[in-house]
CSV table of C-alpha atoms and ligand atoms in Angstrom, one decimal:
chain,number,residue,atom,x,y,z
A,243,MET,CA,38.4,-33.8,-41.6
A,244,ASN,CA,38.8,-30.3,-39.6
A,245,ASP,CA,41.1,-30.1,-36.9
A,246,ILE,CA,38.3,-30.3,-34.1
A,247,ASP,CA,36.8,-33.4,-35.8
A,248,LYS,CA,40.2,-34.8,-35.8
A,249,GLU,CA,40.7,-34.4,-32.2
A,250,MET,CA,37.6,-36.2,-31.5
A,251,ASP,CA,38.2,-38.8,-33.7
A,252,ARG,CA,41.3,-39.5,-31.7
A,253,TRP,CA,39.6,-39.2,-28.4
A,254,GLU,CA,37.2,-41.6,-29.3
A,255,ARG,CA,39.6,-44.3,-30.7
A,256,GLU,CA,42.4,-43.6,-28.4
A,257,GLN,CA,42.6,-41.2,-25.4
A,258,GLY,CA,38.7,-41.8,-24.5
A,259,VAL,CA,39.5,-45.7,-24.7
A,260,LYS,CA,42.6,-45.2,-22.2
A,261,PHE,CA,40.5,-42.9,-19.9
A,262,LEU,CA,37.6,-45.3,-19.6
A,263,LYS,CA,39.8,-48.4,-18.9
A,264,ASN,CA,41.6,-46.2,-16.3
A,265,ILE,CA,38.1,-45.7,-14.4
A,266,GLY,CA,37.6,-49.4,-14.6
A,267,ILE,CA,36.1,-50.3,-17.9
A,268,GLN,CA,37.0,-53.8,-18.6
A,269,ASN,CA,37.1,-56.3,-21.7
A,270,ASN,CA,33.9,-58.3,-22.3
A,271,GLN,CA,31.8,-56.0,-20.1
A,272,THR,CA,28.3,-54.4,-20.6
A,273,VAL,CA,28.0,-50.8,-20.2
A,274,LEU,CA,25.2,-48.7,-20.2
A,275,ASP,CA,25.7,-45.1,-21.6
A,276,PHE,CA,22.6,-43.0,-20.6
A,277,GLY,CA,22.3,-39.6,-22.7
A,278,ALA,CA,24.7,-41.1,-25.1
A,279,ARG,CA,24.4,-38.4,-27.9
A,280,VAL,CA,26.8,-38.8,-31.1
A,281,GLY,CA,28.7,-41.4,-29.0
A,282,HIS,CA,31.9,-39.4,-27.5
A,283,TYR,CA,31.9,-42.2,-24.7
A,284,SER,CA,30.0,-45.1,-26.3
A,285,ILE,CA,32.6,-45.2,-29.3
A,286,PRO,CA,35.5,-45.3,-26.8
A,287,ALA,CA,33.5,-47.7,-24.4
A,288,ALA,CA,32.6,-50.1,-27.4
A,289,ILE,CA,36.6,-50.3,-28.1
A,290,ALA,CA,37.3,-50.7,-24.1
A,291,VAL,CA,35.0,-53.6,-23.8
A,292,GLY,CA,35.9,-55.2,-27.0
A,293,ASN,CA,33.5,-57.6,-29.5
A,294,LYS,CA,32.3,-59.7,-26.6
A,295,GLY,CA,31.4,-56.7,-24.7
A,296,VAL,CA,28.3,-54.6,-25.2
A,297,VAL,CA,27.4,-50.8,-25.0
A,298,TYR,CA,23.7,-49.7,-24.4
A,299,ALA,CA,23.5,-46.2,-26.0
A,300,ILE,CA,20.5,-44.5,-24.9
A,301,ASP,CA,19.3,-41.0,-26.1
A,302,LYS,CA,15.9,-39.5,-26.8
A,303,ASP,CA,17.7,-37.6,-29.7
A,304,GLN,CA,17.2,-39.6,-32.9
A,305,GLU,CA,19.3,-37.4,-34.9
A,306,ALA,CA,22.3,-37.6,-32.4
A,307,LEU,CA,21.9,-41.2,-32.5
A,308,ASN,CA,21.8,-41.5,-36.4
A,309,LYS,CA,25.2,-39.9,-36.4
A,310,LEU,CA,26.6,-42.5,-33.4
A,311,LYS,CA,25.2,-45.2,-35.7
A,312,GLN,CA,27.2,-44.2,-38.8
A,313,LYS,CA,30.3,-43.5,-36.7
A,314,ALA,CA,29.9,-47.3,-35.3
A,315,ILE,CA,29.4,-48.4,-39.0
A,316,SER,CA,32.5,-46.8,-40.0
A,317,LEU,CA,34.6,-48.3,-37.3
A,318,ASN,CA,33.2,-51.4,-37.9
A,319,LEU,CA,31.9,-51.6,-34.0
A,320,LYS,CA,29.2,-54.4,-34.2
A,321,ASN,CA,28.7,-54.0,-30.1
A,322,ILE,CA,26.8,-51.1,-29.7
A,323,LYS,CA,22.9,-51.6,-29.1
A,324,ILE,CA,21.6,-48.2,-29.7
A,325,ILE,CA,18.3,-47.6,-27.9
A,326,LYS,CA,16.1,-44.5,-28.4
A,327,ASN,CA,13.9,-43.3,-25.6
A,328,SER,CA,11.2,-40.8,-25.1
A,329,GLY,CA,13.1,-39.0,-22.4
A,330,GLU,CA,11.9,-41.3,-19.8
A,331,VAL,CA,14.3,-42.3,-16.9
A,332,GLU,CA,13.0,-45.7,-16.6
A,333,LEU,CA,15.5,-48.4,-18.1
A,334,LYS,CA,14.2,-51.1,-20.2
A,335,LEU,CA,17.0,-53.2,-19.1
A,336,LYS,CA,17.2,-56.2,-16.9
A,337,ASP,CA,18.3,-56.2,-13.0
A,338,LYS,CA,21.7,-57.0,-12.2
A,339,SER,CA,22.7,-57.2,-16.0
A,340,VAL,CA,25.2,-54.2,-16.5
A,341,ASP,CA,28.7,-53.8,-15.3
A,342,ALA,CA,28.9,-49.9,-15.7
A,343,VAL,CA,26.7,-47.0,-15.9
A,344,LEU,CA,27.9,-43.6,-17.7
A,345,LEU,CA,26.3,-40.4,-16.8
A,346,TYR,CA,28.4,-38.0,-18.5
A,347,ASP,CA,27.0,-34.4,-19.0
A,348,VAL,CA,23.4,-35.2,-18.6
A,349,LEU,CA,22.4,-35.1,-14.9
A,350,HIS,CA,21.6,-31.3,-15.6
A,351,PHE,CA,18.7,-32.2,-17.5
A,352,PHE,CA,16.9,-33.6,-14.2
A,353,LYS,CA,15.5,-32.3,-11.5
A,354,LYS,CA,16.4,-33.4,-8.0
A,355,THR,CA,13.4,-36.3,-8.2
A,356,ALA,CA,14.1,-37.2,-11.4
A,357,ARG,CA,18.0,-37.6,-10.8
A,358,GLU,CA,17.1,-39.7,-7.8
A,359,MET,CA,14.8,-41.9,-10.2
A,360,LEU,CA,17.8,-42.4,-12.4
A,361,TYR,CA,20.2,-43.3,-9.6
A,362,SER,CA,17.6,-45.9,-8.5
A,363,GLN,CA,17.1,-47.2,-12.0
A,364,ALA,CA,21.0,-47.5,-12.7
A,365,HIS,CA,21.2,-49.4,-9.1
A,366,ARG,CA,18.6,-51.9,-10.3
A,367,VAL,CA,20.4,-52.7,-13.4
A,368,LEU,CA,24.0,-52.5,-12.1
A,369,LYS,CA,25.4,-56.0,-11.1
A,370,PRO,CA,26.8,-56.2,-7.3
A,371,ASP,CA,30.1,-54.5,-6.8
A,372,SER,CA,29.8,-52.6,-10.1
A,373,LEU,CA,30.5,-49.2,-11.4
A,374,ILE,CA,28.5,-45.9,-11.8
A,375,SER,CA,30.6,-42.9,-13.4
A,376,ILE,CA,29.3,-39.7,-13.3
A,377,TYR,CA,30.5,-36.4,-15.2
A,378,PRO,CA,28.1,-33.6,-13.5
A,379,LYS,CA,29.1,-30.8,-16.1
A,380,HIS,CA,27.2,-27.4,-15.6
A,381,ILE,CA,27.5,-27.2,-11.7
A,382,SER,CA,28.6,-24.0,-9.9
A,383,GLY,CA,31.9,-23.1,-11.1
A,384,ASP,CA,32.0,-25.1,-14.2
A,385,ASP,CA,29.9,-23.3,-16.7
A,386,PRO,CA,26.7,-23.7,-14.3
A,387,SER,CA,23.2,-24.2,-16.0
A,388,HIS,CA,19.9,-26.1,-15.9
A,389,GLU,CA,19.3,-28.1,-12.6
A,390,LEU,CA,22.9,-28.4,-11.8
A,391,LYS,CA,23.6,-24.7,-11.5
A,392,THR,CA,23.5,-24.2,-7.8
A,393,LEU,CA,25.2,-27.5,-6.9
A,394,SER,CA,29.0,-28.2,-6.1
A,395,LEU,CA,30.7,-31.4,-6.8
A,396,ASP,CA,30.1,-32.6,-3.1
A,397,ASP,CA,26.4,-31.8,-3.3
A,398,VAL,CA,26.1,-33.9,-6.4
A,399,LYS,CA,28.5,-36.8,-4.8
A,400,GLN,CA,26.3,-36.8,-1.7
A,401,GLU,CA,22.9,-37.2,-3.4
A,402,VAL,CA,24.3,-40.1,-5.5
A,403,GLN,CA,25.7,-41.7,-1.9
A,404,GLU,CA,22.4,-41.0,-0.6
A,405,SER,CA,20.9,-43.3,-3.5
A,406,GLY,CA,22.9,-46.0,-2.1
A,407,PHE,CA,26.0,-46.0,-3.8
A,408,ILE,CA,29.7,-46.0,-2.2
A,409,PHE,CA,32.2,-43.3,-3.3
A,410,GLU,CA,35.4,-44.6,-4.7
A,411,GLU,CA,37.2,-42.0,-6.4
A,412,LYS,CA,37.2,-38.4,-8.3
A,413,TYR,CA,39.0,-38.9,-11.4
A,414,CYS,CA,40.3,-35.9,-13.3
A,415,GLY,CA,41.7,-35.4,-17.0
A,416,ASN,CA,41.2,-33.4,-20.4
A,417,ILE,CA,38.0,-35.1,-21.4
A,418,SER,CA,35.0,-34.7,-23.7
A,419,HIS,CA,32.3,-32.5,-23.3
A,420,ASP,CA,30.3,-31.6,-26.3
A,421,ASP,CA,32.4,-31.5,-29.3
A,422,SER,CA,36.0,-30.8,-28.1
A,423,LEU,CA,38.0,-31.5,-25.0
A,424,ASN,CA,38.4,-29.8,-21.5
A,425,HIS,CA,39.4,-30.5,-18.1
A,426,GLY,CA,36.8,-32.3,-15.9
A,427,CYS,CA,36.3,-34.5,-13.2
A,428,VAL,CA,34.0,-37.7,-12.8
A,429,LEU,CA,33.1,-39.1,-9.6
A,430,ASN,CA,33.1,-43.1,-9.5
A,431,PHE,CA,30.8,-45.2,-6.8
A,432,ARG,CA,30.6,-48.6,-6.5
A,433,LYS,CA,26.8,-50.3,-6.1
B,574,SAM,C1,25.1,-32.8,-23.3
B,574,SAM,S1,24.9,-34.2,-24.2
B,574,SAM,C2,25.9,-35.1,-23.4
B,574,SAM,C3,26.3,-36.5,-24.2
B,574,SAM,C4,27.4,-37.5,-23.7
B,574,SAM,N1,27.0,-38.2,-22.8
B,574,SAM,C5,28.6,-36.7,-23.5
B,574,SAM,O1,29.2,-36.4,-22.7
B,574,SAM,O2,29.4,-36.5,-24.9
B,574,SAM,C6,23.1,-34.9,-23.0
B,574,SAM,C7,22.5,-35.7,-23.7
B,574,SAM,O3,21.4,-36.2,-23.2
B,574,SAM,C8,20.2,-36.5,-23.8
B,574,SAM,N2,19.0,-36.5,-22.9
B,574,SAM,C9,18.6,-35.6,-21.9
B,574,SAM,N3,17.6,-36.0,-21.1
B,574,SAM,C10,17.6,-37.4,-21.7
B,574,SAM,C11,16.6,-38.4,-21.3
B,574,SAM,N4,15.4,-38.2,-20.3
B,574,SAM,N5,16.4,-39.6,-22.0
B,574,SAM,C12,17.6,-39.7,-22.9
B,574,SAM,N6,18.4,-39.1,-23.2
B,574,SAM,C13,18.4,-37.6,-22.8
B,574,SAM,C14,20.2,-35.5,-24.9
B,574,SAM,O4,19.3,-35.7,-25.8
B,574,SAM,C15,21.8,-35.2,-25.0
B,574,SAM,O5,22.0,-36.0,-26.4
């Protein structure tokens, strides 16, 4: 393992678990990680919720999901349900079945109307009073690109509030982005 792989391995097994627990992920919960890629958040989420909890890891990229599956096997994590979609924002999960939704470094792929559909789908699957945590990477001033490049953190906060979520906190720290750690802020809301 090279140094970067070691850093990400430590993130997934230790710091990422602490980070998710700090934002409110608890034992036995059901977590949805939308746009999970290779699982830099799904793996720590699976550890944080324990073997009676569940993590739904959704992505359209089969190759990335294969890597996530291999990691889950090597860590003996049996509570990650990997779902390959075709890029749609509809969630094939039951109403009020999820305790937390993670939208991490994925919003920039979606135009405003699609983001609103995604928030609405998240709202449908979340239980009352549950958590949606958003890492809006690629906003203005933070490597801006794609559909978020002209938006500020406050703009993202506002559109999520307009979709019916109640803002709870901004949580900043050294967190995973792509395949390394960077300083970033997540926005947490309650349904
Ligand atoms: C930049 S990665 C972020 C991965 C992970 N959330 C993280 O923060 O480490 C974005 C991921 O979202 C996935 N993605 C983008 N649009 C999607 C869609 N409509 N449905 C499912 N996955 C999508 C991409 O395939 C990619 O793996």
